[in-house]
Amino acid sequence: MCGIFGIITNQEISVGKIALEGIKRLEYRGYDSCGIVTQYSSKLYIKKDAGKIDEIHKKIKLDEFPNGAKLALAHTRWATHGAPTKLNSHPHVDCHNKIAVVHNGILENFIELKEELQSKGHNFISETDTEIIPHLIEDYMENDLDFKNAVAKAIQRCEGAYGVAICHADYPNTIIAVRKESPIVVGIEEGNTSYCASDIPAFLPYTRTCYLLDDDEMAVLKPGSVEFFDVKDSNVPKKKAIQKIEWNIDAAEKGGYEHFMLKEIYEEPSALRRTLKISKDILKTFAKILWSAKNIYITAAGTSFYASLAGKFIITKFLDKYIEAIECSEFQIQLGDALKEDSVIIAISQSGETIDLIEAIRWAKEKLKNRVKVLSITNVVGSTLTRYSDHVILTQAGPEIGVAATKTYCTQVLTLGLVALEIADLRKILPDNEIEKYYDALRSTPDIIEDFLNNDIEILKKIVKNLEKTHNFFFLARGISLATAKEGGLKLKEIACRFIEGYSAAHAKHGPISLVRKDFPIIFIAPPDETYDRLVGNVMEFKARGGKIISLVVKSDKTITDLSDITIRINQPANKYYNLFSPITFIPALQLLAYFYSVDVGLDPDQPQNLAKTVTVH
Ligand code: M6R
């Protein structure tokens, strides 16, 4: 995944500076190289290199361009085709340095197109797939098409996923952006300045008026205005609805926190409060469809998959149907012809752009047409997932910039909790006052987290200080807390670079226990639910082998506390209503543990190695 940004204006402003700020806000999408191009006096001026944006800026002053430049394109890259080098960095240009392109996505047929263009004499200098685009456009322009129609023709030759922005040295008043399966949003400051970007925060300091480009659509940006076309019909403008963005730029800036990840953990209470206000109507729709489904699958990747594990557990409490959770990359291969009509797929994705998930859903839809329903839960309005879904719930986490998903996990589990309680309401399987107790517990989750964040986090710093930094360790749990263990383990893996396994406490006896030596750290996630007594037995087994026992428990806990070397305590009532939503209230402690660990070992939690926020490669 990469981030692209474009600006075109008629104002006396530094487009280089704004483009640099724009890609800084998109750096979560990729951070191994970057570049900016501006146009002035029929020439393109390009600065690019490998490395993080700040490092490159220090070396070559990324924002300094000829005064008077009125357009710029910028790119922050996460390498897919070709190593992160200066030559492979975007923008890429044609043979005559006239056409510049920034691209997010992957072109699947680039090898054959490259051979075709090379045979016509085009000269390629990078290993990227992207470089074919400026050459293709050049080729069509040499055959007498104008810039816009040449772009449309060239794009129709490209297979794969792309969000691209393109400028031409001889067209000072035009930026063209096109999308297919990779997001492009367009922002407009009426009459003055237009922007395009991979994500809204990139231009949010300047405008909240935007358009979401659909697949196979092209936006032709002029200073302060835009026209839209279908790629296949680039002469007839089409109308698109304006979107007004509710949140402001503070939501996408660090606001005094050292890292986005820390800020986003502290935003969990407010994100949950907003998500609690999801409309009853859409929850009812989800509930009814799930109640009448023959088979139900829940699918996602990474953190969203662990949210699915928690959600599946919560929903099955109130629905007499098994929900099969399948990682989206395995969905097609595991289900094959076993996917039958009248199935319902719950698809979960923060970004709504994870390619494995999109493919799984697309495959299911193509196979069964309207006889399969897709209910999706995502945080990004207009994302690709929403286009393939029958019904969508938008979580209200706000923009999440840290690569590690934190507040979005909480809001996903909460949303699934709301769906579960709606099913309980609908099916009348519990007395009203009983359901109300579950609702009370769910509505209390923001307060419980707030209380923990305000009062109890010092213990996490102490644990991090006392942990032998070379150790690997386990997160063990049973039942619903298995999701918490897995998600806690994932957080530490991705941002602290330690091999930490989230595992079933029961299953760990069948092999993994042999790793335990004196002081081997094991974190038990232990809400007082129906698995508690058996978990006590597991704690004793691991303690007997010398393990250092760290437990995550409720404040009133006694038995596991007495067996533990250290406890992390969550201030919530010890009853079944609150236990059911403990995946929401217990996870911040593990997110923060990972955060403090990462900082303690000198890593950048916002930019883990080898990772981008959204994975758009198979
Ligand atoms: O945007 P999505 O929720 O579809 O992303 C899925 C995973 O790539 C994502 O959760 C990933 O595991 C995060 N880096 C975890 O923190």
XYZ file of C-alpha atoms and ligand atoms in Angstrom:
634
model
C 0.000 0.000 0.000
C 1.209 3.512 -0.773
C -0.111 7.022 -0.229
C -0.714 9.493 -3.031
C -1.499 13.176 -2.865
C -2.174 15.856 -5.462
C -2.844 19.589 -5.300
C -3.741 22.104 -8.015
C -4.435 25.747 -7.205
C -4.754 29.289 -8.500
C -3.586 30.748 -5.180
C -0.158 32.077 -4.190
C 0.741 29.107 -1.999
C 3.643 26.681 -1.898
C 2.312 23.511 -3.517
C 5.571 21.738 -2.619
C 5.080 22.449 1.078
C 1.430 21.338 1.038
C 2.289 18.198 -0.916
C 4.971 17.352 1.639
C 2.521 17.827 4.520
C -0.019 15.738 2.585
C 2.216 12.695 2.261
C 3.348 13.079 5.876
C -0.277 12.508 6.831
C -0.340 9.412 4.608
C 2.950 7.995 5.839
C 1.077 5.243 7.714
C 0.367 3.755 4.274
C 4.020 3.163 3.465
C 7.330 4.640 4.443
C 10.227 3.200 2.509
C 10.636 5.965 -0.089
C 8.879 9.079 -1.302
C 8.842 11.768 -3.944
C 7.190 14.965 -5.179
C 6.763 16.446 -8.656
C 5.707 19.975 -9.525
C 5.020 21.579 -12.879
C 6.218 25.018 -13.912
C 6.761 26.689 -17.267
C 6.168 23.503 -19.298
C 8.657 21.505 -17.242
C 8.376 18.896 -14.494
C 10.559 19.198 -11.389
C 11.011 15.988 -9.394
C 12.577 15.239 -6.028
C 12.572 11.676 -4.723
C 14.646 9.167 -2.792
C 14.570 6.034 -0.645
C 14.061 6.385 3.121
C 11.550 7.957 5.468
C 10.054 11.303 4.510
C 11.791 13.311 7.260
C 15.197 11.847 6.435
C 14.804 12.596 2.734
C 13.493 16.090 3.427
C 16.577 16.834 5.548
C 18.819 15.799 2.668
C 17.114 17.312 -0.371
C 14.480 19.796 0.882
C 11.494 18.049 -0.597
C 9.309 21.150 -0.579
C 11.593 23.557 -2.434
C 10.465 24.024 -6.039
C 10.312 26.941 -8.478
C 8.122 29.771 -7.205
C 4.960 29.914 -9.214
C 4.362 26.156 -9.467
C 0.610 25.632 -9.203
C 0.352 21.866 -9.075
C 2.140 19.035 -7.308
C 1.825 15.276 -6.969
C 3.399 13.394 -4.093
C 3.845 9.761 -3.107
C 4.901 7.754 -0.070
C 5.782 4.196 -0.969
C 5.642 0.691 0.462
C 7.615 -1.352 -2.039
C 5.942 -4.167 -3.969
C 7.533 -4.257 -7.432
C 11.174 -3.304 -7.125
C 13.248 -2.623 -4.021
C 12.908 0.660 -2.132
C 15.494 2.656 -4.093
C 15.604 6.151 -5.521
C 15.026 4.848 -9.051
C 11.958 2.873 -8.006
C 10.474 5.755 -5.999
C 7.529 7.599 -7.468
C 6.765 9.795 -9.410
C 7.589 7.916 -12.597
C 7.821 9.648 -15.962
C 7.650 8.951 -19.705
C 10.588 9.073 -22.134
C 10.522 12.871 -22.409
C 9.896 13.841 -18.777
C 6.545 15.282 -19.712
C 4.103 12.964 -17.923
C 4.439 12.117 -14.221
C 2.481 9.429 -12.376
C 2.066 8.434 -8.732
C 0.379 5.094 -8.116
C -0.991 3.013 -5.256
C -1.754 -0.606 -6.133
C -0.408 -3.342 -8.362
C -0.628 -3.719 -12.118
C -0.907 -7.395 -12.916
C -0.205 -7.249 -16.663
C 2.734 -4.849 -16.500
C 5.274 -7.303 -17.927
C 3.440 -7.756 -21.212
C 2.703 -4.031 -21.468
C 6.328 -3.207 -20.757
C 7.506 -5.588 -23.503
C 5.045 -4.040 -25.932
C 6.189 -0.506 -25.087
C 9.876 -1.466 -25.170
C 9.395 -2.931 -28.622
C 8.118 0.489 -29.669
C 11.266 2.113 -28.323
C 10.133 3.268 -24.874
C 12.929 3.462 -22.361
C 12.310 2.156 -18.823
C 14.603 2.962 -15.936
C 12.908 1.383 -12.903
C 11.784 -2.099 -11.873
C 8.288 -0.888 -11.034
C 4.960 -1.793 -12.578
C 3.934 1.880 -12.315
C 6.385 3.109 -14.930
C 4.311 1.609 -17.736
C 1.543 4.160 -17.102
C 3.368 7.350 -18.204
C 4.764 5.482 -21.206
C 1.356 4.181 -22.224
C -0.095 7.686 -21.971
C 2.832 9.038 -23.959
C 2.166 6.420 -26.607
C -1.492 7.383 -26.937
C -0.652 11.087 -27.018
C 1.821 10.429 -29.831
C -1.176 8.965 -31.623
C -3.016 12.269 -31.366
C -5.140 11.783 -28.288
C -5.331 14.670 -25.855
C -4.131 14.234 -22.271
C -7.500 13.193 -20.788
C -8.421 10.714 -23.508
C -4.893 9.283 -23.556
C -5.131 8.669 -19.794
C -8.516 6.987 -20.225
C -7.180 4.738 -23.007
C -4.008 3.881 -21.098
C -5.896 3.027 -17.928
C -8.209 0.699 -19.810
C -5.149 -1.347 -20.753
C -4.129 -1.791 -17.090
C -5.244 -4.860 -15.151
C -5.030 -5.002 -11.395
C -5.566 -2.434 -8.679
C -4.737 1.217 -8.932
C -5.298 4.621 -7.515
C -3.258 6.966 -9.707
C -2.728 10.679 -10.084
C -1.158 12.069 -13.219
C 0.112 15.447 -14.425
C 1.588 16.712 -17.678
C 4.222 19.392 -18.164
C 2.152 21.053 -20.909
C -1.152 20.985 -18.982
C -0.564 23.359 -16.037
C -4.276 23.421 -15.213
C -4.953 19.722 -14.927
C -4.402 16.760 -12.631
C -6.122 13.510 -13.546
C -6.896 10.859 -10.926
C -8.294 7.375 -11.629
C -9.168 4.477 -9.376
C -9.830 0.776 -9.431
C -9.803 -1.050 -6.107
C -7.398 1.417 -4.510
C -8.959 4.449 -2.872
C -8.943 7.980 -4.258
C -10.747 10.867 -2.641
C -11.049 14.344 -4.107
C -11.240 17.480 -1.959
C -12.422 20.846 -3.226
C -11.890 24.375 -1.973
C -14.436 25.955 -4.295
C -12.831 28.222 -6.891
C -9.322 28.019 -5.384
C -7.730 24.683 -4.920
C -8.427 21.001 -5.582
C -6.830 17.965 -3.985
C -6.754 14.237 -4.565
C -5.411 11.692 -2.114
C -5.516 8.091 -0.954
C -7.218 9.153 2.263
C -9.174 12.140 3.527
C -6.828 13.289 6.355
C -4.258 14.265 3.716
C -6.275 17.365 2.754
C -8.453 17.769 5.822
C -6.693 20.931 7.088
C -7.923 22.707 3.926
C -11.365 21.317 3.151
C -14.069 19.006 4.427
C -15.883 18.909 1.109
C -14.994 15.825 -0.804
C -15.984 13.206 -3.379
C -15.232 9.477 -3.233
C -14.098 8.133 -6.555
C -15.671 4.816 -7.598
C -13.956 2.032 -9.492
C -13.266 2.883 -13.143
C -13.956 6.560 -12.591
C -11.698 9.393 -13.541
C -11.533 12.813 -11.896
C -10.193 15.753 -13.874
C -9.071 18.327 -11.337
C -8.758 22.022 -12.137
C -7.970 24.715 -9.532
C -11.011 24.675 -7.227
C -13.217 22.448 -9.409
C -13.487 18.899 -10.668
C -15.256 16.908 -13.355
C -15.900 13.171 -13.247
C -15.996 10.660 -16.109
C -16.253 6.929 -16.577
C -12.920 5.681 -17.827
C -14.735 3.969 -20.675
C -16.640 7.087 -21.615
C -14.242 9.938 -21.034
C -16.210 12.517 -23.000
C -19.427 12.611 -20.975
C -19.114 14.167 -17.508
C -21.049 12.444 -14.732
C -22.539 13.738 -11.504
C -21.305 12.618 -8.113
C -22.611 13.275 -4.634
C -20.622 15.585 -2.376
C -19.610 14.181 1.010
C -19.211 16.467 4.006
C -16.648 15.176 6.461
C -17.796 15.464 10.076
C -14.488 15.103 11.894
C -11.737 17.676 11.766
C -8.004 17.418 11.335
C -7.328 17.012 15.091
C -8.648 13.477 14.702
C -5.756 12.683 12.389
C -2.941 14.496 14.206
C -0.883 13.495 17.217
C -2.305 16.258 19.411
C 0.516 16.276 21.964
C 0.920 12.496 22.181
C 4.309 11.063 21.333
C 2.811 8.536 18.935
C -0.445 8.024 17.062
C -0.775 4.607 18.643
C -0.826 6.062 22.156
C -3.267 8.766 21.127
C -5.551 6.238 19.490
C -5.593 4.011 22.584
C -6.601 7.074 24.613
C -9.360 7.753 22.068
C -10.954 4.367 22.693
C -13.581 5.616 25.152
C -14.785 8.328 22.764
C -14.653 5.995 19.760
C -16.792 3.478 21.652
C -19.267 6.148 22.763
C -19.753 7.236 19.163
C -20.108 3.647 17.976
C -22.731 2.968 20.640
C -24.931 5.429 18.740
C -25.088 3.293 15.567
C -28.647 3.393 14.258
C -31.017 0.721 15.563
C -32.341 0.215 12.028
C -29.111 -1.112 10.589
C -28.513 -3.272 13.674
C -31.991 -4.743 13.224
C -31.271 -5.435 9.560
C -28.108 -7.324 10.508
C -29.938 -9.200 13.257
C -32.840 -10.275 11.017
C -30.563 -11.471 8.238
C -28.422 -13.458 10.638
C -31.452 -14.996 12.295
C -32.821 -16.274 9.003
C -29.467 -17.383 7.530
C -28.778 -21.008 6.767
C -25.018 -20.761 7.225
C -23.026 -17.900 8.692
C -19.371 -17.151 8.097
C -17.306 -14.387 9.572
C -14.139 -13.376 7.813
C -11.344 -10.796 8.092
C -7.568 -10.462 8.441
C -5.211 -9.672 11.302
C -6.702 -7.664 14.127
C -10.093 -7.574 12.440
C -10.007 -11.373 12.393
C -9.429 -11.460 16.140
C -12.335 -9.038 16.556
C -14.326 -11.585 14.532
C -13.351 -14.359 16.952
C -14.619 -12.302 19.879
C -17.733 -11.263 17.956
C -18.578 -14.776 16.851
C -18.436 -15.874 20.476
C -20.704 -13.036 21.590
C -23.255 -13.532 18.793
C -23.528 -17.298 19.297
C -24.566 -16.647 22.920
C -27.837 -15.342 21.510
C -28.183 -17.170 18.205
C -28.671 -20.912 17.962
C -26.387 -21.208 14.962
C -22.741 -21.972 14.554
C -20.684 -19.170 13.004
C -17.636 -20.326 11.133
C -14.714 -17.901 11.406
C -12.336 -18.167 8.450
C -9.336 -15.976 7.727
C -10.157 -14.183 4.508
C -7.061 -15.432 2.685
C -8.332 -18.995 3.285
C -11.977 -18.295 2.559
C -12.223 -19.458 -1.018
C -9.750 -22.301 -0.747
C -11.363 -23.743 2.382
C -14.975 -23.286 1.407
C -14.941 -23.969 -2.322
C -18.162 -25.687 -3.346
C -19.202 -26.011 0.284
C -20.335 -22.367 0.158
C -24.053 -22.835 -0.349
C -26.981 -20.588 -1.202
C -28.578 -18.549 1.560
C -25.320 -18.150 3.387
C -24.464 -14.905 5.112
C -20.926 -13.576 5.312
C -19.951 -11.051 7.944
C -16.889 -9.233 6.600
C -14.846 -7.062 8.940
C -12.173 -4.599 7.960
C -10.935 -1.336 9.420
C -9.827 -0.021 6.029
C -12.317 -1.846 3.848
C -9.450 -2.293 1.384
C -7.661 -5.494 2.490
C -7.259 -7.301 -0.802
C -7.655 -10.858 0.559
C -10.977 -9.868 2.076
C -12.194 -8.105 -1.044
C -11.300 -11.154 -3.111
C -13.070 -13.516 -0.743
C -16.240 -11.455 -0.903
C -16.042 -10.956 -4.627
C -15.587 -14.686 -5.134
C -18.601 -15.509 -2.961
C -20.742 -12.934 -4.772
C -19.710 -14.153 -8.202
C -20.351 -17.765 -7.221
C -23.784 -17.353 -5.697
C -25.006 -14.005 -7.087
C -27.810 -12.731 -4.881
C -28.106 -15.974 -2.945
C -25.367 -14.920 -0.563
C -25.542 -11.822 1.609
C -22.564 -9.798 2.721
C -22.869 -7.810 5.926
C -19.819 -5.707 6.462
C -18.374 -3.717 9.320
C -15.773 -1.151 8.362
C -14.374 2.152 9.519
C -13.992 3.777 6.117
C -16.912 5.303 4.285
C -16.954 4.466 0.586
C -14.215 1.837 0.882
C -14.084 -1.031 -1.610
C -15.652 -3.444 0.865
C -18.756 -1.273 1.102
C -19.238 -1.582 -2.651
C -19.473 -5.359 -2.484
C -21.713 -5.462 0.582
C -25.468 -5.785 0.897
C -25.484 -3.908 4.195
C -22.787 -1.934 5.931
C -22.206 -0.757 9.474
C -19.659 2.021 9.765
C -17.794 1.926 13.035
C -17.211 5.388 14.428
C -13.579 5.079 15.467
C -12.474 8.072 13.397
C -9.230 7.968 11.432
C -6.695 5.471 12.707
C -3.179 6.423 11.629
C -1.025 4.100 13.753
C -0.254 0.953 11.780
C -1.259 -1.153 14.770
C -5.047 -1.316 14.926
C -6.230 -0.328 18.416
C -9.391 1.755 18.756
C -10.855 0.153 15.653
C -10.578 -3.305 17.254
C -12.620 -2.106 20.241
C -15.277 -0.562 18.016
C -15.513 -3.688 15.852
C -16.115 -5.927 18.877
C -18.593 -3.435 20.296
C -20.493 -3.356 16.992
C -20.704 -7.140 16.966
C -21.907 -6.934 20.578
C -24.681 -4.546 19.540
C -25.698 -6.911 16.731
C -25.734 -9.812 19.215
C -28.018 -7.960 21.635
C -30.307 -6.967 18.790
C -30.618 -10.664 17.944
C -31.415 -11.403 21.583
C -34.112 -8.698 21.480
C -35.570 -10.057 18.290
C -35.632 -13.677 19.341
C -37.059 -12.909 22.779
C -34.918 -15.612 24.277
C -34.277 -13.673 27.474
C -36.476 -11.552 29.705
C -36.191 -7.846 28.907
C -34.465 -7.005 32.172
C -31.825 -9.643 31.489
C -31.067 -8.178 28.054
C -30.932 -4.734 29.631
C -28.159 -5.953 31.950
C -26.100 -6.964 28.940
C -26.784 -3.564 27.373
C -25.685 -1.843 30.588
C -22.445 -3.800 30.548
C -21.824 -2.955 26.900
C -22.593 0.720 27.483
C -20.155 0.752 30.397
C -17.180 -0.332 28.310
C -15.993 3.254 27.566
C -16.085 4.165 31.281
C -14.207 1.020 32.292
C -11.477 1.713 29.751
C -11.310 5.383 30.747
C -10.904 4.389 34.374
C -8.091 1.990 33.482
C -6.288 4.524 31.293
C -6.532 7.209 33.964
C -5.575 5.117 36.979
C -3.919 1.805 36.326
C -1.335 1.957 33.587
C 1.792 2.354 35.757
C 1.836 -1.402 36.328
C 2.334 -1.898 32.577
C 5.465 0.255 32.550
C 6.743 -1.733 35.539
C 6.120 -5.027 33.749
C 7.974 -3.787 30.685
C 10.945 -2.665 32.831
C 11.074 -6.054 34.546
C 10.724 -8.196 31.440
C 13.842 -9.855 30.183
C 13.929 -8.252 26.730
C 15.337 -11.294 24.992
C 12.511 -13.517 26.135
C 9.656 -14.707 24.027
C 6.455 -15.330 25.923
C 2.913 -16.572 25.833
C -0.490 -14.975 26.186
C -2.800 -17.764 27.326
C -6.569 -17.831 27.723
C -9.722 -19.856 27.272
C -13.140 -19.208 25.761
C -13.878 -15.688 24.665
C -10.538 -14.425 25.981
C -8.688 -16.425 23.360
C -9.425 -13.539 20.989
C -7.860 -11.145 23.504
C -4.788 -13.370 23.855
C -4.313 -13.581 20.113
C -4.808 -9.863 19.571
C -2.487 -8.998 22.488
C 0.138 -11.330 21.027
C -0.240 -9.775 17.575
C 0.265 -6.260 18.980
C 3.537 -7.250 20.634
C 4.747 -9.102 17.552
C 4.101 -6.263 15.165
C 5.306 -3.279 17.137
C 7.798 -4.750 19.605
C 9.274 -7.327 17.234
C 9.150 -10.175 19.741
C 7.769 -13.602 19.079
C 4.812 -13.681 21.400
C 2.182 -16.318 20.938
C -1.479 -15.878 21.840
C -2.623 -19.431 22.503
C -5.290 -21.533 24.114
C -4.328 -22.242 27.727
C -5.747 -25.745 27.379
C -4.025 -26.462 24.088
C -0.688 -25.136 25.351
C -0.353 -28.289 27.471
C -0.062 -30.287 24.269
C 3.408 -29.120 23.320
C 4.114 -25.396 23.869
C 4.449 -25.934 27.637
C 7.800 -27.582 27.011
C 9.226 -24.104 26.258
C 8.628 -22.957 29.814
C 11.751 -22.455 31.964
C 12.383 -20.474 35.114
C 11.008 -16.939 34.727
C 9.525 -17.578 31.261
C 6.773 -14.931 31.181
C 3.189 -16.076 30.647
C 0.339 -13.618 30.607
C -3.014 -15.176 31.499
C -6.172 -13.362 30.444
C -8.586 -14.297 33.171
C -12.002 -12.675 33.457
C -14.178 -14.559 35.982
C -16.229 -16.413 33.362
C -17.162 -20.056 32.944
C -13.577 -20.955 31.970
C -12.034 -19.452 35.112
C -11.767 -22.589 37.273
C -10.040 -24.553 34.556
C -7.755 -21.611 33.843
C -6.689 -21.717 37.503
C -5.476 -25.266 36.833
C -3.511 -24.056 33.797
C -1.934 -21.242 35.790
C -0.765 -23.785 38.369
C 0.713 -26.042 35.689
C 2.769 -23.228 34.209
C 3.777 -21.883 37.606
C 4.952 -25.336 38.690
C 7.403 -25.248 35.770
C 8.942 -21.980 36.870
C 6.941 -19.614 34.649
C 6.613 -15.972 35.665
C 2.854 -15.504 35.913
C 1.376 -12.168 34.882
C -2.403 -12.077 34.949
C -5.026 -9.758 33.554
C -7.973 -9.949 35.935
C -10.887 -7.964 37.328
C -10.253 -5.844 40.446
C -11.999 -8.236 42.842
C -10.078 -11.284 41.631
C -8.498 -13.440 44.314
C -7.525 -16.964 43.228
C -5.460 -16.215 40.125
C -4.126 -13.056 41.750
C -2.683 -15.151 44.578
C -0.974 -17.411 42.050
C 0.474 -14.538 40.037
C 3.766 -12.675 40.252
C 2.137 -9.561 38.840
C -1.495 -8.645 38.099
C -3.013 -6.081 35.797
C -6.432 -5.212 37.176
C -9.507 -4.002 35.332
C -12.105 -2.225 37.404
C -15.312 -3.932 36.328
C -17.979 -6.009 38.053
C -17.356 -9.751 38.226
C -20.457 -11.074 36.504
C -21.466 -12.733 33.253
C -22.778 -9.531 31.661
C -19.442 -7.759 31.912
C -17.431 -10.927 31.201
C -19.066 -11.194 27.795
C -17.657 -7.838 26.764
C -14.252 -8.280 28.399
C -12.580 -8.531 24.952
C -13.295 -4.786 24.728
C -12.311 -3.765 28.248
C -9.258 -6.029 28.657
C -7.532 -5.291 25.350
C -6.305 -1.719 26.084
C -3.969 -3.120 28.755
C -2.323 -5.410 26.213
C -2.190 -2.710 23.552
C -0.441 -0.410 26.012
C 1.894 -3.167 27.147
C 2.970 -3.592 23.526
C 3.283 0.169 23.141
C 5.496 0.643 26.218
C 7.583 -2.386 25.260
C 8.115 -1.043 21.756
C 9.178 2.378 23.035
C 11.393 0.779 25.709
C 13.373 -1.190 23.137
C 13.757 1.900 20.953
C 11.329 1.035 18.164
C 8.798 3.314 16.493
C 5.363 1.865 17.337
C 3.697 3.889 14.594
C 5.874 2.508 11.839
C 6.647 -1.171 12.428
C 9.172 -2.750 10.109
C 7.866 -4.436 6.950
C 4.288 -3.403 7.654
C 1.846 -0.997 6.099
C -1.526 -0.132 7.541
C -3.493 -1.827 4.804
C -2.332 -4.909 2.990
C -3.283 -4.679 -0.648
C -1.029 -7.474 -1.922
C -1.882 -11.187 -1.884
O -7.970 -2.862 7.404
P -8.174 -4.243 7.892
O -8.882 -4.329 9.192
O -8.782 -5.154 6.873
O -6.695 -4.799 8.140
C -6.475 -6.125 8.517
C -5.062 -6.328 9.002
O -4.144 -6.062 7.976
C -4.752 -5.431 10.198
O -5.654 -5.634 11.233
C -3.328 -5.706 10.713
O -3.261 -6.986 11.263
C -2.955 -4.619 11.730
N -1.649 -4.112 11.456
C -2.966 -5.100 13.115
O -2.583 -4.151 14.043
